Each structure stands twice: as structure tokens, then as C-alpha cells.
Coordinates of C-alpha atoms in Angstrom, one line a residue:
Chain A
M130 CA -21.1 14.1 -18.5
I131 CA -21.7 10.5 -19.0
P132 CA -25.4 9.5 -19.1
N133 CA -26.5 7.5 -16.0
A134 CA -27.4 4.4 -18.0
L135 CA -23.7 4.1 -19.1
M136 CA -23.0 4.8 -15.4
D137 CA -25.5 2.7 -14.2
T138 CA -24.2 -0.1 -16.6
L139 CA -20.4 0.9 -15.8
Q140 CA -20.8 0.0 -12.2
V141 CA -23.0 -2.9 -12.4
T142 CA -20.1 -4.4 -14.3
A143 CA -17.6 -3.5 -11.9
L144 CA -19.8 -5.3 -9.2
V145 CA -19.8 -8.6 -11.1
L146 CA -16.1 -8.5 -11.7
V147 CA -15.5 -7.6 -8.5
A148 CA -17.9 -10.9 -7.0
A149 CA -16.0 -13.1 -9.7
G150 CA -12.4 -12.0 -8.9
A151 CA -13.4 -12.9 -5.0
T152 CA -14.7 -16.1 -6.1
V153 CA -11.1 -16.9 -8.4
V154 CA -9.2 -15.6 -5.3
V155 CA -10.8 -17.9 -2.7
L156 CA -10.8 -21.0 -5.3
T157 CA -7.2 -20.5 -6.0
R158 CA -4.8 -22.9 -4.1
D159 CA -1.6 -22.4 -5.5
R160 CA 0.1 -20.2 -3.3
I161 CA 2.2 -18.3 -6.2
R162 CA -1.0 -18.2 -8.4
L163 CA -3.0 -17.1 -5.8
V164 CA -0.3 -13.5 -4.9
L165 CA -0.9 -13.0 -8.9
V166 CA -5.0 -13.3 -8.9
L167 CA -5.2 -11.3 -5.8
S168 CA -2.9 -8.6 -7.7
V169 CA -5.5 -8.9 -10.4
Y170 CA -8.2 -8.8 -7.7
G171 CA -6.8 -5.5 -6.2
M172 CA -7.1 -4.1 -9.7
L173 CA -10.4 -4.8 -10.1
L174 CA -11.2 -3.2 -6.9
A175 CA -9.2 -0.2 -7.8
I176 CA -11.8 -0.3 -10.9
L177 CA -14.5 -0.6 -8.8
F178 CA -13.9 2.3 -6.6
F179 CA -13.1 4.6 -9.6
V180 CA -16.5 3.9 -11.3
F181 CA -18.0 4.4 -7.7
Q182 CA -16.4 8.0 -8.4
A183 CA -13.4 7.5 -5.3
P184 CA -10.4 8.5 -7.2
D185 CA -8.1 8.6 -3.8
V186 CA -9.5 5.4 -2.7
T187 CA -8.7 3.8 -6.0
L188 CA -5.3 4.9 -6.0
S189 CA -4.5 3.6 -2.4
E190 CA -5.9 0.5 -3.8
L191 CA -3.9 0.5 -7.1
T192 CA -0.9 1.4 -5.0
V193 CA -1.6 -1.1 -1.9
G194 CA -3.8 -3.8 -2.8
A195 CA -2.5 -4.6 -6.8
V196 CA 1.5 -3.6 -6.2
A197 CA 2.7 -3.5 -2.9
L198 CA 0.5 -6.6 -0.9
P199 CA 1.3 -9.0 -3.6
L200 CA 5.1 -8.1 -3.5
I201 CA 5.5 -8.4 0.3
L202 CA 3.0 -11.6 -0.3
L203 CA 5.8 -13.3 -2.7
L204 CA 9.0 -12.1 -0.5
A205 CA 7.3 -13.6 2.1
I206 CA 6.4 -16.8 0.6
A207 CA 9.9 -16.7 -1.0
K208 CA 11.1 -16.3 2.9
V209 CA 9.5 -19.5 4.3
R210 CA 9.4 -21.9 1.5
K211 CA 11.4 -24.8 2.0
R212 CA 14.2 -26.2 0.5
P213 CA 13.6 -28.5 -2.1
E214 CA 14.8 -32.2 -1.1
Q215 CA 17.8 -33.5 -2.7
Chain B
M765 CA -21.9 -34.7 16.4
T766 CA -22.6 -36.4 13.3
P767 CA -22.6 -35.1 9.8
R768 CA -26.2 -35.0 9.8
Q769 CA -26.6 -33.2 13.0
R770 CA -24.4 -31.2 12.0
L771 CA -25.4 -29.9 8.7
C772 CA -28.7 -29.5 10.8
L773 CA -27.0 -27.1 13.0
F774 CA -25.5 -25.5 9.7
A775 CA -28.8 -25.0 8.0
V776 CA -30.4 -23.4 11.2
A777 CA -27.5 -21.2 11.5
I778 CA -27.5 -20.5 8.2
A779 CA -30.9 -19.4 8.0
G780 CA -30.8 -16.8 10.7
L781 CA -27.9 -15.0 9.5
V782 CA -29.7 -14.5 6.2
A783 CA -32.8 -13.3 7.8
C784 CA -30.7 -11.0 10.2
Y785 CA -28.6 -9.7 7.1
L786 CA -31.8 -9.4 4.7
W787 CA -33.6 -7.5 8.1
A788 CA -30.6 -5.1 8.4
F789 CA -30.1 -4.8 4.7
S790 CA -33.5 -3.4 4.4
G791 CA -32.9 -0.9 6.9
L792 CA -30.0 0.9 5.1
P793 CA -30.7 4.2 3.1
G794 CA -30.7 4.1 -0.4
F795 CA -28.2 3.2 -2.7
G796 CA -26.2 7.0 -3.4
R797 CA -28.0 8.0 -0.5
Y798 CA -26.1 10.1 2.0
P799 CA -28.1 11.0 5.2
G800 CA -25.1 12.1 7.7
P801 CA -24.7 15.4 8.5
Y802 CA -20.7 16.1 7.8
G803 CA -20.3 14.7 4.2
N804 CA -22.4 18.1 3.1
V805 CA -21.0 20.6 5.2
I806 CA -17.2 19.6 4.5
L807 CA -18.5 19.6 1.1
K808 CA -20.4 22.9 1.3
N809 CA -16.9 24.5 3.5
A810 CA -13.9 22.4 2.6
I811 CA -12.6 24.7 -0.3
T812 CA -13.5 27.9 0.7
Q813 CA -12.1 27.4 4.2
T814 CA -8.7 25.4 2.7
N815 CA -8.3 27.0 -0.3
S816 CA -7.5 23.1 -1.6
T817 CA -9.4 21.1 -4.0
G818 CA -7.8 17.9 -2.7
V819 CA -10.7 17.7 -0.5
V820 CA -10.1 13.8 0.8
S821 CA -6.8 15.4 1.8
T822 CA -8.2 18.2 3.2
I823 CA -9.7 15.9 5.3
N824 CA -6.7 13.8 6.2
F825 CA -4.2 16.3 6.6
E826 CA -6.5 19.2 7.9
Y827 CA -9.6 18.4 9.9
R828 CA -9.0 15.3 11.2
G829 CA -4.9 15.6 10.5
F830 CA -4.7 14.0 14.8
D831 CA -6.0 10.9 13.7
T832 CA -3.6 10.6 10.5
V833 CA -0.7 11.5 12.4
G834 CA -1.3 8.4 14.5
E835 CA -1.6 6.1 11.4
E836 CA 1.3 8.0 10.2
F837 CA 3.1 6.0 13.1
I838 CA 1.5 2.8 12.4
L839 CA 3.6 2.0 9.6
F840 CA 6.4 3.9 11.4
A841 CA 6.4 1.4 14.0
S842 CA 5.9 -1.4 11.7
A843 CA 9.0 -1.1 9.5
A844 CA 10.8 -0.1 12.4
G845 CA 9.8 -3.4 14.0
M846 CA 10.7 -5.4 11.0
S847 CA 14.2 -3.9 10.7
V848 CA 14.7 -5.1 14.1
V849 CA 13.2 -8.5 14.1
L850 CA 14.8 -9.2 10.9
R851 CA 18.0 -7.7 11.8
R852 CA 18.8 -10.8 14.5
L853 CA 17.8 -13.5 12.0
R854 CA 20.3 -12.0 9.6
G855 CA 22.7 -12.4 12.2
E856 CA 21.5 -16.1 12.8
H857 CA 21.6 -17.2 9.0
D858 CA 25.0 -19.4 9.3
T859 CA 23.5 -21.5 11.9
S860 CA 20.1 -21.7 10.9
P861 CA 19.7 -24.0 7.8
F862 CA 15.4 -24.6 8.4
D863 CA 15.5 -20.7 7.5
E864 CA 16.9 -21.1 4.1
A865 CA 14.5 -20.8 1.2
A866 CA 14.5 -22.9 -2.1
N867 CA 18.2 -23.1 -3.6
R868 CA 17.2 -22.0 -7.1
Q869 CA 18.5 -21.5 -10.0
L870 CA 17.9 -18.0 -10.2
P871 CA 16.9 -17.1 -14.0
R872 CA 18.4 -14.4 -15.8
T873 CA 16.0 -12.0 -16.5
S874 CA 14.6 -11.1 -19.5
G875 CA 15.3 -9.0 -21.8
P876 CA 12.0 -7.2 -21.9
L877 CA 11.5 -7.1 -18.0
R878 CA 15.0 -5.1 -18.1
I879 CA 13.8 -2.8 -20.7
V880 CA 10.3 -2.0 -19.2
T881 CA 11.3 -2.0 -15.5
L882 CA 14.6 0.2 -16.2
L883 CA 11.8 2.3 -18.6
L884 CA 9.2 2.5 -15.8
A885 CA 11.3 3.2 -12.8
G886 CA 11.7 7.0 -13.2
P887 CA 8.3 7.8 -14.5
L888 CA 7.6 6.0 -11.6
V889 CA 9.1 8.0 -9.1
L890 CA 8.5 11.1 -11.0
L891 CA 4.8 10.6 -10.6
G892 CA 5.2 9.5 -7.0
W893 CA 6.4 12.4 -6.2
W894 CA 3.9 14.5 -8.0
L895 CA 1.1 12.9 -6.1
A896 CA 2.8 13.5 -2.8
T897 CA 3.2 17.1 -3.9
H898 CA -0.3 17.7 -5.0
A899 CA -2.6 16.6 -2.7
Q900 CA -3.9 19.9 -2.1
A901 CA -5.2 20.0 -5.9
N902 CA -5.9 16.6 -7.1
P903 CA -7.2 13.4 -5.8
S904 CA -3.7 12.0 -4.5
G905 CA -1.7 12.4 -1.3
G906 CA 1.5 11.3 0.3
F907 CA 0.4 8.7 1.1
Q908 CA -0.1 7.0 -2.6
G909 CA 2.6 8.8 -3.7
G910 CA 4.8 7.3 -1.2
V911 CA 3.8 3.8 -2.4
V912 CA 4.9 4.8 -6.0
I913 CA 7.9 6.2 -5.6
A914 CA 9.0 3.2 -3.7
T915 CA 7.4 1.1 -6.5
G916 CA 9.9 3.1 -8.7
I917 CA 12.7 1.7 -7.0
M918 CA 11.4 -1.6 -6.7
A919 CA 11.4 -1.7 -10.5
V920 CA 15.0 -1.4 -10.5
Y921 CA 15.1 -4.5 -8.5
L922 CA 12.9 -6.2 -10.7
S923 CA 15.2 -5.3 -14.0
G924 CA 17.8 -7.4 -12.3
E925 CA 20.0 -4.8 -10.9
F926 CA 20.5 -6.2 -7.6
L927 CA 23.5 -4.1 -7.0
A928 CA 22.0 -0.9 -8.3
F929 CA 19.1 -1.1 -6.2
R930 CA 21.2 -2.2 -3.3
R931 CA 23.3 1.3 -3.7
L932 CA 19.3 2.7 -4.2
R933 CA 18.5 1.9 -0.5
P934 CA 21.2 2.9 1.6
A935 CA 20.6 1.7 5.5
A936 CA 21.2 5.6 6.5
V937 CA 19.2 7.9 4.2
L938 CA 16.3 5.5 4.4
D939 CA 16.2 5.6 8.3
A940 CA 17.0 9.3 8.1
A941 CA 14.1 10.4 5.2
E942 CA 11.7 7.9 8.0
A943 CA 12.5 9.9 10.6
I944 CA 12.5 13.1 8.9
G945 CA 9.1 12.4 7.4
A946 CA 7.0 11.3 10.3
G947 CA 8.9 14.0 12.4
G948 CA 8.1 16.6 9.8
F949 CA 4.4 15.9 10.3
V950 CA 4.5 15.7 13.8
L951 CA 6.8 19.2 14.1
T952 CA 4.5 20.9 11.6
G953 CA 1.3 20.5 14.5
I954 CA 4.0 22.1 16.7
A955 CA 5.0 24.7 15.0
A956 CA 1.2 25.4 15.2
V957 CA 1.5 25.3 18.8
A958 CA 4.8 27.2 19.3
Q959 CA 2.7 30.3 18.0
D960 CA 0.0 29.5 20.8
L961 CA -2.5 27.9 18.0
P962 CA -3.9 24.0 18.2
F963 CA -2.0 21.5 17.6
L964 CA -1.8 20.7 13.5
Y965 CA -3.9 23.8 13.0
N966 CA -3.0 25.0 9.1
F967 CA -0.9 28.6 9.7
I968 CA 0.7 28.8 6.8
P969 CA -1.2 31.1 4.2
L970 CA -3.9 29.6 2.4
G971 CA -2.9 31.4 -0.9
T972 CA -6.0 32.9 -2.8
V973 CA -6.6 30.6 -5.8
P974 CA -8.1 27.4 -5.0
G975 CA -6.3 24.5 -6.5
A976 CA -3.4 25.9 -7.0
V977 CA -0.2 24.2 -5.6
S978 CA 0.7 26.6 -3.6
S979 CA -2.8 27.0 -1.9
G980 CA -3.8 25.0 0.8
G981 CA -1.0 25.8 3.8
T982 CA -0.2 22.7 6.0
I983 CA -1.6 20.3 4.1
A984 CA 1.1 20.2 0.8
L985 CA 3.6 20.2 3.7
I986 CA 2.1 17.4 5.8
S987 CA 1.4 15.6 2.6
F988 CA 5.2 15.7 1.4
C989 CA 6.1 14.5 4.5
V990 CA 3.7 11.3 4.9
G991 CA 5.4 11.0 1.3
I992 CA 8.9 10.7 2.2
E993 CA 8.1 8.7 5.4
V994 CA 5.9 6.2 3.7
A995 CA 8.3 6.0 1.0
A996 CA 10.7 5.2 2.8
A997 CA 9.4 2.8 5.1
F998 CA 8.1 0.8 2.0
V999 CA 11.4 0.4 0.8
L1000 CA 12.7 -0.4 3.9
I1001 CA 10.0 -3.3 4.7
I1002 CA 11.0 -4.7 1.2
G1003 CA 14.6 -3.9 1.3
E1004 CA 14.7 -6.0 4.8
L1005 CA 12.8 -9.2 3.0
L1006 CA 14.9 -9.0 -0.3
D1007 CA 17.8 -9.5 1.6
Q1008 CA 16.8 -12.4 3.2
T1009 CA 16.2 -13.6 0.3
L1010 CA 19.1 -12.8 -1.7
L1011 CA 21.2 -13.8 0.9
R1012 CA 20.0 -17.1 0.5
S1013 CA 20.4 -17.1 -3.0
T1014 CA 23.3 -15.6 -3.6
G1015 CA 25.1 -16.3 -0.4
S1016 CA 26.5 -19.7 1.2
S1017 CA 24.7 -22.0 -0.2
T1018 CA 25.5 -24.8 -3.0
G1019 CA 25.7 -24.3 -6.5
G1020 CA 23.3 -22.0 -7.2
S1021 CA 25.3 -19.7 -9.8
T1022 CA 23.5 -16.4 -10.2
G1023 CA 26.0 -14.7 -12.5
R1024 CA 25.7 -11.5 -10.9
G1025 CA 26.0 -12.2 -7.3
T1026 CA 25.7 -9.7 -4.9
G1027 CA 27.8 -11.3 -1.9
K1028 CA 27.0 -11.2 1.6
A1029 CA 24.7 -7.9 2.5
G1030 CA 27.4 -5.1 3.9
R1031 CA 25.4 -4.2 6.4

């Protein structure tokens, strides 16, 4: 078993990381970069869920938040991006 | 309204919000404390009732299986809707230059990316398959497994093998897989009804060893169906979007030589 104090430290660290990550997501303006930051944020959330003993949610967050959602967003951005002036 | 008035209004509003928020917060149960009865009841009975140790899956596919059917069809409907909407756009392509993406020179896929993604593709599909078929034993499930399988197939695309990717997603097979997955879930439920049992009743023998792959009855079957459906739906959705992007970067437009052009989508 992991001692309680260590678990508490992990949980607080994860919470702080997620808060920091969310702030970075909000402050990022460039769309492409935003998608990548969002993907990293999804990873942080997955770690948070894992540290709070929810492995099922971790898996979902990992697949959807860190991989599928950024992928679909990137494709959507590519789709609506205007042709550069020529 | 002057900026100053607006600021005052904001100050009042935010003060009220903070006050209410703190008040509500002070009434929450303590950290990690669970006041409701259901969680404890399920924790006590889930494994003995179903012989499935993946209790989250037991809840998803057994106790609230009916709700999961609904959720399953959300994804089914979005994939279907997406192919319908985007198919029409594709036909319009030649006449609607506004819809063009940047006519960029596609950079060649770098060696390391090719190697990593091609190495990952197989293991990812295998991992997804494992996740989708072990919902009754581990923390996993059809949904996660399906998305991981789709990710493995996407890795082939990332490696620059557009043609191989196209071959990996024949529309007929994907449509069929999606229908089989979604239909299999419902048919499992109806199979129970056919035996005079409630819809989605777990009618398959539960096995004797808790946590064995063969235990859990319909949980494994449903999870597998969900996995197939989700994988097909995701590949379909992403493939539709990719088709649009690829068409634009390889087809029609000017000198954007792509080296490994895929030509027009033949579908």
C-alpha cells in the first residue's frame, strides 16, 4: 500500500498541475498550439483521475481527451482554414 | 452604461457568486466521503451477483445497461449524421472553392515519425482489442477499447501511408461493423426478452471464478459489441474529415505536389 501522506502529496500535485494546465489552455491563443496544449491538459486530467483511483475514467480521458478530441479538432481546423493569399 | 458602472455591477455580481459558492461548498460532504446508499450496495453485491470484477463495466453494461444503449446510439447517430452531411459536401467540392483548406506543400513524413507510428499501430490495435474484451475482468471497457483501436488505425495514417490507411477503412466494412456493434448490443437485450426475461437481463452463464475472462455473462458480449461499434464510428468520423482534407491537399489544386498523392477519393 502507498502511505497516506504520499497519496495526499500526489493528489495535491495532480490538482495543482490540472489548475495550471487549464490556465495555460485559456491563455493560449494560437489555434494549432491550443490543440496541442489541450492534448497535454487531457493527459494531466487523466493523471488526476488515476491518482484519485478512477482507472476507468482515466482510460476514457486518455483516449478521448488526449487523443481523439485533439485529432478531430486539428482536422476541423484544417478543414475550415482559408487558403493563404496568393 | 459607463465602464465604471459596469465594473460596480460586476463587483456586486462576483461578490454574490463567491458568497453563494462558498456557502454551497461548506455544505458538501467531506473529501472522499460518500453519503449515498447506492455505491455501497453495488460495491457489496456487484462481484457476487455477476462474477465480474470490472465493477464499472458491470454498472455500465448490466445495472444501467439500458442507459448505455442510449449513449451507444448517440455515437452511432453522430457517425451516421457526419457521413451524410460530409458526403454531400464532397460532391460539391468542385464548385465551392470557399471550402478549400490551405493549399500547402505537404512536408514528407519524417523517418522517426514513420517508424514510431508504424511500430505503434499493431500494439495499439491489440491493446484496444484487449481492453474491449476484458471489461468483465479489468478496469477497461468497450468504449475505451474501441477508441484505442481507432487510434491504432490512425497511426497508419500519421505514418504517411495514406493509401494503406484508405485500404484500412473500406466504407462497407466500417458501416457493417458499426451496425453489427450497435445492433449486437440491442440484440443481446432482445435475446433476453425472447426467453421471457427483462430486456438486457444477463442470461448467459456467469461462470464460477470471479474475474475470469469467461465470467460475467452478457457483460463481455456487450462490451465487445460496444468496442466494435466505437472503433468503426471513430474511424468513420475521422476518415470522413480526413477525406475532405486530403481531397483538398492532393486533388484539383495547383502545384502542391504531394509525392504520394492519393488521387480523388473513390467512394
